[in-house]
Tab-separated table of C-alpha atoms in Angstrom:
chain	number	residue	atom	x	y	z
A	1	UNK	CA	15.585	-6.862	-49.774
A	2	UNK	CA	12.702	-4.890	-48.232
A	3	UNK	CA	11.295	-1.765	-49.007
A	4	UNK	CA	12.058	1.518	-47.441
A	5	UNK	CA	9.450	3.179	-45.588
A	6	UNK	CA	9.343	7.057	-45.854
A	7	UNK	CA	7.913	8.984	-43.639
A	8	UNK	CA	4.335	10.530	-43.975
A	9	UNK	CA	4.873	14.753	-44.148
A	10	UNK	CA	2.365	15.974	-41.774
A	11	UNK	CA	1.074	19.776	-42.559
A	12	UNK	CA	0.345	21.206	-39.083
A	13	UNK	CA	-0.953	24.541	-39.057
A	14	UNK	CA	0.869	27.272	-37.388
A	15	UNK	CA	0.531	27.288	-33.213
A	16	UNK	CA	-1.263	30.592	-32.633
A	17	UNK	CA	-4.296	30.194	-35.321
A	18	UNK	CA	-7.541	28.747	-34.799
A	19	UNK	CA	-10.725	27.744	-36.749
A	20	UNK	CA	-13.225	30.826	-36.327
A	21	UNK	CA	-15.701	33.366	-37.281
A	22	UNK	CA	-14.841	37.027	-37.818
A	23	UNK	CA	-16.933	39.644	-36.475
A	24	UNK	CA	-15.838	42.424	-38.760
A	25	UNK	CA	-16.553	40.315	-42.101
A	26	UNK	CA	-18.351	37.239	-41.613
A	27	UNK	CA	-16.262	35.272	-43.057
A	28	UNK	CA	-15.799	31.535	-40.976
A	29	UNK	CA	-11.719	30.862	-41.346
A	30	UNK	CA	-8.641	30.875	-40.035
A	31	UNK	CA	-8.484	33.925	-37.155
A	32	UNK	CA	-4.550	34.538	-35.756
A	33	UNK	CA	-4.268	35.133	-32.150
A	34	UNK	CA	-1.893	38.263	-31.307
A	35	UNK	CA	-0.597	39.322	-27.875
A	36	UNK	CA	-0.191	37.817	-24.620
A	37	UNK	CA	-2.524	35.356	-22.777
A	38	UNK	CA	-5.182	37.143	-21.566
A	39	UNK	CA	-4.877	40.275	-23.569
A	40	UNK	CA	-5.396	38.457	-27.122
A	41	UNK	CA	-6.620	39.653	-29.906
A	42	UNK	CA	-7.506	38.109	-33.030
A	43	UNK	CA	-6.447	39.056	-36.866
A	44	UNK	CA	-8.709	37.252	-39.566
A	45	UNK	CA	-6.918	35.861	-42.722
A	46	UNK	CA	-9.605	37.307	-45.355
A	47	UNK	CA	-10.182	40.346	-44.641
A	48	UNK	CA	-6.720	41.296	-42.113
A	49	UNK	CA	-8.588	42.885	-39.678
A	50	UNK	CA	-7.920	43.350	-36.012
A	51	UNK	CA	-10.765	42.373	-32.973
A	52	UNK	CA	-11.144	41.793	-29.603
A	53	UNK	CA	-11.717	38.276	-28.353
């Protein structure tokens, strides 16, 4: 009888945040990117700010 392999769980990070620094607190982190392509703006995870890209 052989064993069962189970399946690795892979965390993936949600699709609209990215590795970055924020202008408003200096703080390097994960930054959320908000609106459409092109008109994006970014909300930082620390200190839940809004910028400009």
């Amino acid at each position: 009888m052989g064993r069962r392999k189970t399946q690795k769980i892979i965390r993936t990070s949600p699709k609209n945040a990215t590795t970055g620094m924020c202008p408003k607190c200096q703080t390097i982190g994960k930054v959320f990117l908000l609106g459409a392509p092109g008109h994006e703006r970014g909300k930082c995870e620390k200190c839940r700010q809004e910028f400009t890209l």
